[in-house]
Short mmCIF file of C-alpha atoms and ligand atoms in Angstrom, two decimals:
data_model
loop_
_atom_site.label_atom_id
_atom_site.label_comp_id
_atom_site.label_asym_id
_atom_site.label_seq_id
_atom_site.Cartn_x
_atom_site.Cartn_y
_atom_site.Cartn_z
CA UNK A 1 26.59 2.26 -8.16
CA UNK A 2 25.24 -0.97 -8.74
CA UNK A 3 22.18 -1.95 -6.59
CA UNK A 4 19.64 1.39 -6.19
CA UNK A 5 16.46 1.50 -4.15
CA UNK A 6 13.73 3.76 -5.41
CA UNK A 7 11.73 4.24 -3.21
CA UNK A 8 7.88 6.24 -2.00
CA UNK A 9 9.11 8.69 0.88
CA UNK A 10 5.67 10.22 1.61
CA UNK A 11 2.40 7.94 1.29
CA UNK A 12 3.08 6.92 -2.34
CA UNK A 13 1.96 8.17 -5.54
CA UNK A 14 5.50 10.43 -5.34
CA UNK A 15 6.07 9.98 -8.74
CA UNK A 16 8.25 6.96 -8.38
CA UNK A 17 7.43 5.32 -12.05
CA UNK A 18 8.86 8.15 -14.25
CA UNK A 19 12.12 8.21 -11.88
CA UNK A 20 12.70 4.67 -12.42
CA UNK A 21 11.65 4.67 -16.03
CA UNK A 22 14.32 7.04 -16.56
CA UNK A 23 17.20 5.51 -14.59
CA UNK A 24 15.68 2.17 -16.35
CA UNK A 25 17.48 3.32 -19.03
CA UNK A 26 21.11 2.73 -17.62
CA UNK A 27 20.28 -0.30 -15.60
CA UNK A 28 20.09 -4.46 -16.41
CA UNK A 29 17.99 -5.46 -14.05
CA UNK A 30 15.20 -3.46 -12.27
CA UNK A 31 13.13 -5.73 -9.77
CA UNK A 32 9.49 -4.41 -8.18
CA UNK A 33 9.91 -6.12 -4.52
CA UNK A 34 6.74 -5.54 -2.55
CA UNK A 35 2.85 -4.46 -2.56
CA UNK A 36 0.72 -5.70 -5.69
CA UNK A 37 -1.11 -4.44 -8.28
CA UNK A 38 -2.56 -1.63 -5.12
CA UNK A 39 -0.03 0.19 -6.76
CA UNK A 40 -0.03 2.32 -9.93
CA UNK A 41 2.71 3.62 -11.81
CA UNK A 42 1.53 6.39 -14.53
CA UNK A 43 4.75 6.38 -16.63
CA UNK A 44 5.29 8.73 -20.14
CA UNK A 45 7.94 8.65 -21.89
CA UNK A 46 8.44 8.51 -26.06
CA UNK A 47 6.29 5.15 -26.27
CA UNK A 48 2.89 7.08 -25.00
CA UNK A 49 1.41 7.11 -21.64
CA UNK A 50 0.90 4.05 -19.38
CA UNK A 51 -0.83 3.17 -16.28
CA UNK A 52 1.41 0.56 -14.50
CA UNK A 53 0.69 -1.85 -11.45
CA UNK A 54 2.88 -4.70 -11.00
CA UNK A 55 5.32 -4.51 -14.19
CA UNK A 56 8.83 -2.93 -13.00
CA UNK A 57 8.58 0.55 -15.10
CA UNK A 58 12.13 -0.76 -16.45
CA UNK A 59 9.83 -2.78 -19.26
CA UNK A 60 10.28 0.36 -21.73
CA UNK A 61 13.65 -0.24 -21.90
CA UNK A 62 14.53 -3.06 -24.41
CA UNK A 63 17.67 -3.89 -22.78
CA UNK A 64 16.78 -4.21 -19.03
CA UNK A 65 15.62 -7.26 -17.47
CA UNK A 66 12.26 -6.88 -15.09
CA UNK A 67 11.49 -9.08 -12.26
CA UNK A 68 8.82 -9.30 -10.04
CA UNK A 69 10.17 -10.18 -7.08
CA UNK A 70 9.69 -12.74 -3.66
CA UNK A 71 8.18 -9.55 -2.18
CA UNK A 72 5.21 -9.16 -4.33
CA UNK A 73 1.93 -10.14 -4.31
CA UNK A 74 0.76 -10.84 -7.73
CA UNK A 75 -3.21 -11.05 -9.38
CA UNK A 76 -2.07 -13.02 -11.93
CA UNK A 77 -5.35 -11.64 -14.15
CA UNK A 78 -4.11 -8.42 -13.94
CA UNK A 79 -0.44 -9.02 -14.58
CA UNK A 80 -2.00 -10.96 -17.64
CA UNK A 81 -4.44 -7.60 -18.43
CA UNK A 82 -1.33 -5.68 -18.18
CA UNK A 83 0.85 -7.67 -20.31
CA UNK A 84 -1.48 -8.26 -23.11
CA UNK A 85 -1.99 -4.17 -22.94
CA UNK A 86 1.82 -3.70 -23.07
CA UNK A 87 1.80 -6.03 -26.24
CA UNK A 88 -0.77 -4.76 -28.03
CA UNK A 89 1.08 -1.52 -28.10
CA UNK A 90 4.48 -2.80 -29.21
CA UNK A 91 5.82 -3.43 -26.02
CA UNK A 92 8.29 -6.48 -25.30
CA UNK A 93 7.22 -8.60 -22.23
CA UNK A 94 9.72 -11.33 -23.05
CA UNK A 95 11.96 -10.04 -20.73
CA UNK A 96 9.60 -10.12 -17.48
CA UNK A 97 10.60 -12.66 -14.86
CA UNK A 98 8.52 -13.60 -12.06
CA UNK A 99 9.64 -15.11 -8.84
CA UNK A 100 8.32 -18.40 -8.32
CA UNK A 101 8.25 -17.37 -4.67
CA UNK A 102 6.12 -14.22 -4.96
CA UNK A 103 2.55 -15.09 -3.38
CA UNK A 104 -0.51 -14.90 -5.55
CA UNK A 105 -3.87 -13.13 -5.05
CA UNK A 106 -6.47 -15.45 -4.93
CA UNK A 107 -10.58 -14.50 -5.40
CA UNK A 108 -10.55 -15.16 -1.67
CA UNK A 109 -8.81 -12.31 -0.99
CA UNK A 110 -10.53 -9.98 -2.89
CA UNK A 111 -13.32 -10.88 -1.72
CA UNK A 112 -12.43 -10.75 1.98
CA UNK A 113 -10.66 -7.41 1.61
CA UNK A 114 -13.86 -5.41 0.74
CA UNK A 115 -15.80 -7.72 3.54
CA UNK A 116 -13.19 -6.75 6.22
CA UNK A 117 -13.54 -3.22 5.01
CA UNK A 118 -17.04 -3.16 5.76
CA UNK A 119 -16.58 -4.87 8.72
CA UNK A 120 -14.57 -2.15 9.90
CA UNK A 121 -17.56 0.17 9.30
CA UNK A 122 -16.39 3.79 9.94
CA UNK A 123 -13.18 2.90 10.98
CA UNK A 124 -12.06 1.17 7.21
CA UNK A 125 -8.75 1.93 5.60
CA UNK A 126 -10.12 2.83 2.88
CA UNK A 127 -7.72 -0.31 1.00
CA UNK A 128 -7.98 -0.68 -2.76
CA UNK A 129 -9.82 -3.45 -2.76
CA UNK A 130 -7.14 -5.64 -4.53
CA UNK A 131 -6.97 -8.34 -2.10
CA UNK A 132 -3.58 -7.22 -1.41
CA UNK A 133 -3.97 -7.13 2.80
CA UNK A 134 -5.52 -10.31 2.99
CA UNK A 135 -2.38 -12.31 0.54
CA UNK A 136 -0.29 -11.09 2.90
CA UNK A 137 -1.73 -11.83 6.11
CA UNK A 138 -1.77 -15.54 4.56
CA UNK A 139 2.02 -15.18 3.74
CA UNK A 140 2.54 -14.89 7.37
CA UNK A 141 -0.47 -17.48 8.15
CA UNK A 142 1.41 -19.98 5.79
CA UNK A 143 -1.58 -20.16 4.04
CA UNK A 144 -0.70 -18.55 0.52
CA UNK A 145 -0.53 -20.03 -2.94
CA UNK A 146 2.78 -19.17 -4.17
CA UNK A 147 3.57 -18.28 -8.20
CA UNK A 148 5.86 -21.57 -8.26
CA UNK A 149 2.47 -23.62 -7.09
CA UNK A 150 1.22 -23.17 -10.24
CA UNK A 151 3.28 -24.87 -12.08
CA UNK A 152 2.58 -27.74 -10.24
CA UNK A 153 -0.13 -29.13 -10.55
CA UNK A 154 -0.78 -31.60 -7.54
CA UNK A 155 1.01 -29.56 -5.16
CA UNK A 156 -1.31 -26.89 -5.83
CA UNK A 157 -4.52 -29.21 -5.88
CA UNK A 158 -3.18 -30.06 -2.33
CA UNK A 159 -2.35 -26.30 -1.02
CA UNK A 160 -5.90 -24.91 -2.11
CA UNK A 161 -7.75 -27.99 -1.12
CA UNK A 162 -6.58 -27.41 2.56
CA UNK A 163 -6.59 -23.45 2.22
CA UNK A 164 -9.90 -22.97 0.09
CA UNK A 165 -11.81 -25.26 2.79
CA UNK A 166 -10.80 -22.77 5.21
CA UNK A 167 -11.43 -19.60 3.69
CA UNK A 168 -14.95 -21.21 2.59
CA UNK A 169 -16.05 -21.60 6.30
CA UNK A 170 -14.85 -17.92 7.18
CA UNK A 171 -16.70 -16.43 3.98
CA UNK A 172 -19.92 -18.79 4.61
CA UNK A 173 -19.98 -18.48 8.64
CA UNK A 174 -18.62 -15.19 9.53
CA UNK A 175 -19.29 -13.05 6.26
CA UNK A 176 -22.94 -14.93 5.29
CA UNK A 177 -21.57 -15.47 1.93
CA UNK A 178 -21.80 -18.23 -0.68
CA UNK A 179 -19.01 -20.29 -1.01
CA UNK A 180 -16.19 -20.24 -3.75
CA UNK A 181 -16.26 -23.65 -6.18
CA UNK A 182 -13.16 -25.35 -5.56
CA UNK A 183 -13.05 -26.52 -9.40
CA UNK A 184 -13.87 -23.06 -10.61
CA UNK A 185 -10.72 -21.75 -9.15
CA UNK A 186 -8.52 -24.37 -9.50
CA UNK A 187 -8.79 -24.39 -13.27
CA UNK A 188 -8.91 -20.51 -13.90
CA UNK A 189 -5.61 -20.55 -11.55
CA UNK A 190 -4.41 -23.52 -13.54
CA UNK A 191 -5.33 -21.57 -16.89
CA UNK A 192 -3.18 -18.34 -15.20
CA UNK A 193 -0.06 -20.93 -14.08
CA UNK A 194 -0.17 -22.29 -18.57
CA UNK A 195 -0.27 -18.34 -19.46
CA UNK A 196 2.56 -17.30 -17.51
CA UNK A 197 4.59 -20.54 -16.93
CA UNK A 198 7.30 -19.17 -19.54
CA UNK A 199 7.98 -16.35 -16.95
CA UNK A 200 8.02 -18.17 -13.14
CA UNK A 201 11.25 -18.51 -12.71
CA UNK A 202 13.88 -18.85 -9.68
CA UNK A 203 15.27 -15.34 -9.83
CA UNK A 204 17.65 -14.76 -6.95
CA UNK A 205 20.45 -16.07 -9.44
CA UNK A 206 20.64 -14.10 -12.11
CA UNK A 207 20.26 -11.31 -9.77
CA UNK A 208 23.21 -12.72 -8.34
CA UNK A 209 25.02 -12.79 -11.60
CA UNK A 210 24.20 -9.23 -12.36
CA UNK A 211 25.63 -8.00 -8.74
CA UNK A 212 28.66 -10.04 -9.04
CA UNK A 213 29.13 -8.69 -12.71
CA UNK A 214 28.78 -5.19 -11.14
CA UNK A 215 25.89 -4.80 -13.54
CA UNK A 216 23.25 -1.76 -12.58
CA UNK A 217 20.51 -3.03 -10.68
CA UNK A 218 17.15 -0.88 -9.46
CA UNK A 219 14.94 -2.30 -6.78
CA UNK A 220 11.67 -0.44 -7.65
CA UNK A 221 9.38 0.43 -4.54
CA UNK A 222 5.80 0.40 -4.42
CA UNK A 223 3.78 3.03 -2.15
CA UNK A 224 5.63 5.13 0.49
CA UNK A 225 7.35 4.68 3.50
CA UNK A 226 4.71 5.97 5.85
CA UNK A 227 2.42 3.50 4.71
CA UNK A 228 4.80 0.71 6.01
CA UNK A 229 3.26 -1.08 8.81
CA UNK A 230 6.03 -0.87 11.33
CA UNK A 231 6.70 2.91 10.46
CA UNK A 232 3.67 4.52 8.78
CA UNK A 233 0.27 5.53 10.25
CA UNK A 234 -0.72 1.95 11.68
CA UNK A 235 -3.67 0.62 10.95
CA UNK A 236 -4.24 2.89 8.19
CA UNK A 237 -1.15 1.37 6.28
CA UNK A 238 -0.74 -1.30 3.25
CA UNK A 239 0.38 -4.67 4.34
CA UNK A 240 4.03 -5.19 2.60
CA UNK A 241 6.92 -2.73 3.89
CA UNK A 242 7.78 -0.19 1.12
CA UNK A 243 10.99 0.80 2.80
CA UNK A 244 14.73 0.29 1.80
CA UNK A 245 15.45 -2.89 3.86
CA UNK A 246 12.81 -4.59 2.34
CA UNK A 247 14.48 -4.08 -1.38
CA UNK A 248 16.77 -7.06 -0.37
CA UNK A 249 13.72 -8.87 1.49
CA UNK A 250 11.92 -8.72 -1.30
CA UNK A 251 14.00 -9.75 -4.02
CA UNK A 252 16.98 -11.70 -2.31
CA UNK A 253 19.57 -9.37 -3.30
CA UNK A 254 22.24 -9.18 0.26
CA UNK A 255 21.69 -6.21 2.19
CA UNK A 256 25.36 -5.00 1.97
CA UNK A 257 24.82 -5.20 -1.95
CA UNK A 258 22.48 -2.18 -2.09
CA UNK A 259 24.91 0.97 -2.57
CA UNK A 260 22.14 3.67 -2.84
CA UNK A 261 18.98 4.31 -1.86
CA UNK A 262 16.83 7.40 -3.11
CA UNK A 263 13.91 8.79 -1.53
CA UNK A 264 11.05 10.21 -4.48
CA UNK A 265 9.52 12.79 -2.06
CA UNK A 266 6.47 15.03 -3.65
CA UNK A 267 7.19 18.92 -3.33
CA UNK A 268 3.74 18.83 -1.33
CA UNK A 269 2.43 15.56 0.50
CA UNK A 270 -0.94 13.30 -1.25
CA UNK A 271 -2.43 10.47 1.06
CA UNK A 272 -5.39 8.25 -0.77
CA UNK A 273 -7.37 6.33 2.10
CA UNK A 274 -7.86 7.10 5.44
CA UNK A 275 -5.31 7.28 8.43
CA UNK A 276 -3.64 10.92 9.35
CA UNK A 277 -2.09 13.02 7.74
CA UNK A 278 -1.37 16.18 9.63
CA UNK A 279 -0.47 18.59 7.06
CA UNK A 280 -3.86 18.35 4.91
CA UNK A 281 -5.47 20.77 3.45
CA UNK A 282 -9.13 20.84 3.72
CA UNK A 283 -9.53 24.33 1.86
CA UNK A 284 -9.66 25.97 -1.44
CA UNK A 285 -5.94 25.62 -1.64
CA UNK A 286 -5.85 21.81 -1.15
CA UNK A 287 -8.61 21.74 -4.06
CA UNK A 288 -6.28 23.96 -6.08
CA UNK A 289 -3.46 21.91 -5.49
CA UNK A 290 -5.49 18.74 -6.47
CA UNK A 291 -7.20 20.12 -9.54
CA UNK A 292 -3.73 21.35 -11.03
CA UNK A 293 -1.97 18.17 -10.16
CA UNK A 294 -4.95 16.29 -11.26
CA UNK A 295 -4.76 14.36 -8.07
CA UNK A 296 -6.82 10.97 -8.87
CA UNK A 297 -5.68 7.51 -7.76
CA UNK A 298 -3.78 5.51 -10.66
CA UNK A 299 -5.51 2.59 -9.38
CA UNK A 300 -8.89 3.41 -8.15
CA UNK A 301 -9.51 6.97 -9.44
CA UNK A 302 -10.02 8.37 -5.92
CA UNK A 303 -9.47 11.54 -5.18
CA UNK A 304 -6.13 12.13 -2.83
CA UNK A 305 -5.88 14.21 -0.11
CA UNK A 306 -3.71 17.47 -0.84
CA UNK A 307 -1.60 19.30 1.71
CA UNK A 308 1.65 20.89 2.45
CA UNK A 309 5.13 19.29 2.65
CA UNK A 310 5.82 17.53 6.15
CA UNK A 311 9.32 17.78 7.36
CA UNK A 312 8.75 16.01 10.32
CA UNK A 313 7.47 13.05 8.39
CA UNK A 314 10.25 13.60 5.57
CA UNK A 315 13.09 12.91 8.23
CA UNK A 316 11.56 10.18 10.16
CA UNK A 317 11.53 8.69 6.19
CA UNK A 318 15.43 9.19 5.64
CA UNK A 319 16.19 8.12 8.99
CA UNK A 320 14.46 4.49 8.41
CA UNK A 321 15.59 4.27 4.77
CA UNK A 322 18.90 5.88 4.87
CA UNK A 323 18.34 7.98 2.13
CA UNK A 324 21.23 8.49 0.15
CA UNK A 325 19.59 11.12 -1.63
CA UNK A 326 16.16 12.20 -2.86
CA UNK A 327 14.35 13.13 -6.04
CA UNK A 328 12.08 16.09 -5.66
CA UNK A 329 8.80 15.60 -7.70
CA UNK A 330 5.91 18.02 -9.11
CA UNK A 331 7.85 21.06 -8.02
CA UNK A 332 6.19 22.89 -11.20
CA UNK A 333 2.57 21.81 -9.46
CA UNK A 334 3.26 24.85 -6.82
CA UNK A 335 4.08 27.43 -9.64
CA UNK A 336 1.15 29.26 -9.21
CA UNK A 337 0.96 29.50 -5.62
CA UNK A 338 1.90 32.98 -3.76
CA UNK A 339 3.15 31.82 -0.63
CA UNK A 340 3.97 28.27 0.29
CA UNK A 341 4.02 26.43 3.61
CA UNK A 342 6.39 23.71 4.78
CA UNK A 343 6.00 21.72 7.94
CA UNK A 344 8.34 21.78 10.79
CA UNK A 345 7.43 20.65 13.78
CA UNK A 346 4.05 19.29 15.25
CA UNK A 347 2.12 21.25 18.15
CA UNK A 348 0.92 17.83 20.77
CA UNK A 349 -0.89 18.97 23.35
CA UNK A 350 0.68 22.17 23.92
CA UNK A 351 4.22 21.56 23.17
CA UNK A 352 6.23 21.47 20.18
CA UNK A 353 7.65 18.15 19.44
CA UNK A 354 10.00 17.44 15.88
CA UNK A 355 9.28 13.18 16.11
CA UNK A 356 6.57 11.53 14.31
CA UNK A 357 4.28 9.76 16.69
CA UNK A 358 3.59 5.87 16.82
CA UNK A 359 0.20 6.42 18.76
CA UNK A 360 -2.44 7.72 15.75
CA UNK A 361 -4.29 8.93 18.63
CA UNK A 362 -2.04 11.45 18.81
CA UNK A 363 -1.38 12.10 15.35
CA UNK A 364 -4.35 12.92 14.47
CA UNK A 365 -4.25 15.87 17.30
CA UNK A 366 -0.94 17.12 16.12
CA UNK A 367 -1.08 20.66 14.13
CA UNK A 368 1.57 21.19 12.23
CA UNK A 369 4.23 24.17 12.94
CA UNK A 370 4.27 25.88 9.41
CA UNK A 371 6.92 28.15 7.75
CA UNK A 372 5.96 30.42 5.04
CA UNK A 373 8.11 30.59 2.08
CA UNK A 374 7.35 32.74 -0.87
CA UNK A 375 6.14 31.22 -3.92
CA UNK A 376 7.82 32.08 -7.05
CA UNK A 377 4.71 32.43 -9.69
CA UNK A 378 6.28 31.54 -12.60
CA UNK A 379 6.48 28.25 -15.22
CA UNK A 380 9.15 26.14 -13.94
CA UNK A 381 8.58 23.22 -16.65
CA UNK A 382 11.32 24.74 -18.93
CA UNK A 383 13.88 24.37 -16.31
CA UNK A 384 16.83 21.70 -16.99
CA UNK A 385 19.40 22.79 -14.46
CA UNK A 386 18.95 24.46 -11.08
CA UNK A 387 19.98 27.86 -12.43
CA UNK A 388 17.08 28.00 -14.52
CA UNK A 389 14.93 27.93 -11.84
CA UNK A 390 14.09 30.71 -9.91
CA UNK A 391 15.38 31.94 -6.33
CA UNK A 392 12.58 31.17 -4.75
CA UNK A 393 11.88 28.02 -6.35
CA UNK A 394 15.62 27.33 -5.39
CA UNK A 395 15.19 28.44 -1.45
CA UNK A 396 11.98 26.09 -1.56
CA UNK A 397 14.38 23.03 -2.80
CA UNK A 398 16.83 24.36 -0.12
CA UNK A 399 14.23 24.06 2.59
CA UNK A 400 12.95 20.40 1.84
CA UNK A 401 16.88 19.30 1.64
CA UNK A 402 17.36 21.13 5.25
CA UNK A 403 14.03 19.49 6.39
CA UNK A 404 14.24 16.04 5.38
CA UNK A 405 18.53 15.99 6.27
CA UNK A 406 19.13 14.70 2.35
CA UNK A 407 20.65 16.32 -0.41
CA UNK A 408 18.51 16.30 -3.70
CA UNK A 409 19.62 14.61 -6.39
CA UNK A 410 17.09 14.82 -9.14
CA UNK A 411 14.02 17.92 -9.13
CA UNK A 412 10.91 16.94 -12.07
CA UNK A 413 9.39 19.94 -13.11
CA UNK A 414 6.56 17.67 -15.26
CA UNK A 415 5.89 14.45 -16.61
CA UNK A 416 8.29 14.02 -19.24
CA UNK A 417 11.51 12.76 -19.07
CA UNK A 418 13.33 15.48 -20.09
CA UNK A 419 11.40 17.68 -17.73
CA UNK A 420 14.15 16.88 -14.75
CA UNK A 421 17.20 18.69 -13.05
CA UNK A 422 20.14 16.46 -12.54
CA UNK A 423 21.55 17.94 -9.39
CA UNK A 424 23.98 14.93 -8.79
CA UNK A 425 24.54 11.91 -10.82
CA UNK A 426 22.02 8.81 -9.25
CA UNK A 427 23.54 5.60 -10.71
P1 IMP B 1 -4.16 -1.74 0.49
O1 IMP B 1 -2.70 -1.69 0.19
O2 IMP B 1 -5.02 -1.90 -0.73
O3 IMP B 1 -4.48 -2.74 1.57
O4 IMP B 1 -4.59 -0.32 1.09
C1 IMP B 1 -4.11 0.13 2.35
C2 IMP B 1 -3.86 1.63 2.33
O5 IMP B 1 -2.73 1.89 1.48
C3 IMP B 1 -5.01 2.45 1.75
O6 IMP B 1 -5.05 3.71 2.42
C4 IMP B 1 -4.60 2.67 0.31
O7 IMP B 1 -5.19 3.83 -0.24
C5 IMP B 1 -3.10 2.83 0.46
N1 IMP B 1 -2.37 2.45 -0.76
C6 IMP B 1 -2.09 1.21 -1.21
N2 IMP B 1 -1.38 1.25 -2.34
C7 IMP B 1 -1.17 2.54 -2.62
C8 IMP B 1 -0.45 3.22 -3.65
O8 IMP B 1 0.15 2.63 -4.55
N3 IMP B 1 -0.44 4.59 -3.59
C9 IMP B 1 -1.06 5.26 -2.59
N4 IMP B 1 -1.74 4.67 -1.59
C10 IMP B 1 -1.79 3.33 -1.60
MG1 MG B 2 0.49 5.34 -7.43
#
C-alpha cells in the first residue's frame, strides 16, 4: 500500500505519533500536511522519549524522508527549537524537507490569537495560543508569508511591508496595542529563512517520484477529525482540516494516490479546549481516567477532558474519512475499570437520534445513549496478539469496530512500540 493517511479520529491527542513512528519504520517518505506546532506528538521508542510538534514522527527512522508539507503552518522558532533538541540528542535532521509553500507563523499571529481569545470573553476556544488560527485565516486572506518568501529577500521585504502595515493598524486601533517594528521582524524572519534555507524546498516532486516508484508513503495528521472546521464542533475547532482529503491538499500527493487511510481512535474520547463533547465525564471516573492516562496537553500542559467512547461521533469520523481501518489506542488505560460505557446514540429533545449534529446548540443538549459493557480488571500491557487479551477486553474491541463500522487493524496496550496487537497488516 503505498500512500497511508494517519489520521486523529476523535479530537486529537489519539495517540497518532507512536502509530506513525512505528509504521515510519517501513515507509520513505512520511509528510505532516496540516495544523502547526498546536499539535504535539509524545513519541517513545528505543531513542528515549520526545515531545513532537511540527517534525513528521518518521524523523527516528534514519532511512525515511520527512516533509512538512503545503498544508502546514510553520513557527519557524519552534521548528528551529525542535530541531536543535533533536540534534543535541543524536538525532539526524538532514533529512527534513520543508515546503516552500507551507505558510509561516508570524509574531502577528501570536499575538492576535490570544487578543481574539480574549475578545471572545466567555465564549473563547480555548486555542493554544500558537498563532495557528490567525496564519490561516491569512492563507485564505492572501495575506500570509509563505516558507519560500524567505528565501527571498525583496519579495519578502515587499509581502510584510504591505501585510505588517495592516496588521499594525488592527493591533494599534482595535486591540490598543503597541505596534510591531517592521525591522525587528524582518531580520529575525530573515535570520529564520539563513537557518533553515538548506531545507525549503519544492517538495511535490520527489513525492511524486516516491508514488510513481511505488515507494511507501505516510501522510501524518495533526489533531482529529472533529476538530475540522467543516465537520467538527464549529467554532470550537482548529483552523486547518485534519481529515483524509486534506492528506493530498496538504502535501500535493493526487487524491486517487492515497490507498489507505487509518483512523487512530482512543478506547475512551479526550477533548482539550472548549466546544462539546457529549460523552464527558465530569465525575470521579473522568478524574480516574485522566490521572491514570496522565491526561495533560503535549503542547500546553492543560488538563483534557475525559469521557467515554462516542460511537455516534466515531462513525460520522469513518464516514468523512473513509476509514480503511482503525488503530485502537490506550485500551490498557481502562484496565482497572469495572464496568465500561460506550456511546450509541444521542437523546435531542426527547428522541433518539444516531447523527452527529451541525448546530452546537444542540450538541451541547444531547445526552448520550450509553451501553454498559463489563470491564475486564486485569493488565492488558503484556498482550501482543488478540488472544492474549481477555474476553472482555476482546467484546470491548468488538463493540468500537461495530460502532464506528471499521475493522481494527492495530490495538496499543502502552506506549512502547512493542506494546501493540497487529490485527491486520497496515502498509
Ligand atoms: P488552535 O488550533 O490553537 O486554534 O486551537 C483550536 C482548538 O483546537 C482548541 O480547542 C485546541 O485545544 C484544539 N487543538 C489544537 N491542536 C490540538 C491538538 O494537537 N490536540 C488536541 N487539541 C488541539
Ligand atoms: Mg497531541
Amino acid at each position: 500500500m503505498p500512500v497511508v493517511a494517519v489520521l486523529g479520529a476523535q479530537w486529537g491527542d489519539e495517540g497518532k505519533g507512536k502509530i506513525v513512528d512505528m509504521l515510519a519504520e517501513k515507509a520513505s517518505v512520511v509528510v505532516r500536511f496540516s495544523g502547526g506546532d498546536n499539535a504535539g506528538h509524545t513519541v517513545i521508542n528505543h531513542r528515549g522519549k520526545f515531545a513532537l510538534h511540527l517534525i513528521p514522527s518518521g524523523i527516528f527512522s534514519p532511512l525515511t524522508t520527512c516533509i512538512i508539507g503545503n498544508g502546514v503552518a510553520i513557527n519557524p522558532a519552534g521548528l528551529i527549537e525542535e530541531m536543535d533538541h533533536l540534534n543535541q540528542r543524536g538525532i539526524d535532521t538532514g533529512r527534513l524537507f520543508i515546503s516552500d509553500r507551507a505558510h509561516i507563523i508570524m509574531p502577528y499571529h501570536i499575538l492576535l490569537d490570544g487578543l481574539e481569545e480574549k475578545w471572545r470573553g466567555g465564549k473563547a476556544i480555548g486555542t493554544t495560543g500558537k498563532g495557528i488560527g490567525p496564519a490561516f485565516a491569512d492563507k485564505s486572506s492572501r495575506l500570509g508569508i509563505r516558507a519560500g518568501d524567505l528565501l527571498d529577500r525583496e519579495l519578502f521585504r515587499e509581502r510584510l511591508h504591505a501585510v505588517l502595515d495592516y496588521k499594525n493598524a488592527i493591533m494599534a486601533k482595535v486591540h490598543g496595542i503597541e505596534p510591531l517594528s517592521f525591522d525587528d521582524v524582518y531580520n529575525q524572519y530573515c535570520r529564520y529563512g539563513e537557518r533553515l534555507a538548506s531545507h525549503i524546498c519544492e517538495t511535490t516532486g520527489m513525492l511524486e517520484t516516491a508514488v510513481r516508484r511505488d515507494e511507501t508513503v505516510l501522510l501524518e495528521g495533526a489533531q482529529g477529525m472533529l476538530l475540522d472546521p467543516d465537520f467538527g464542533t464549529y467554532p470550537y475547532t482548529t483552523s486547518s482540516s485534519p481529515l483524509a482529503a486534506a492528506g493530498s491538499l496538504g502535501s500535493g500527493i493526487p487524491i486517487n494516490r492515497v490507498r489507505g487511510v487509518l483512523g487512530v481512535f482512543k478506547a475512551y474520547c479526550t477533548r482539550v479546549g472548549g466546544g462539546p463533547m457529549p460523552t464527558e465525564l465530569t465525575d470521579e471516573t473522568g478524574e480516574l481516567i485522566r490521572e491514570i492516562a496522565q491526561e495533560y496537553g503535549t503542547t500546553t500542559g492543560r488538563a483534557r477532558r475525559c469521557g467515554w467512547f462516542d460511537g455516534v461521533a466515531a462513525r460520522f469520523s469513518t464516514r468523512v474519512n473513509g476509514f480503511s481501518g482503525m488503530a485502537i489506542t490506550r485500551l490498557d488505560i481502562l484496565d482497572k475499570l469495572p464496568v465500561i460505557k460506550v456511546c450509541t446514540g444521542y437523546s435531542l429533545d426527547g428522541e433518539t437520534i444516531d447523527y452527529f449534529p451541525a448546530n452546537i446548540a444542540a450538541l451541547q443538549r444531547c445526552q448520550p445513549v450509553y451501553e454498559e459493557l463489563p470491564g475486564w480488571q486485569t493488565s492488558t500491557c503484556h498482550a501482543r496478539c488478540l488472544e492474549d487479551l481477555p474476553t472482555a477486553a476482546r467484546r470491548y474491541v468488538s463493540k468500537l469496530e461495530e460502532l464506528s463500522c471499521c475493522r481494527s487493524s492495530l490495538i496499543s496496550v502502552g506506549s512502547a512500540r512493542e506494546q501493540t496487537i497487529e490485527v491486520r497488516p497496515v502498509l
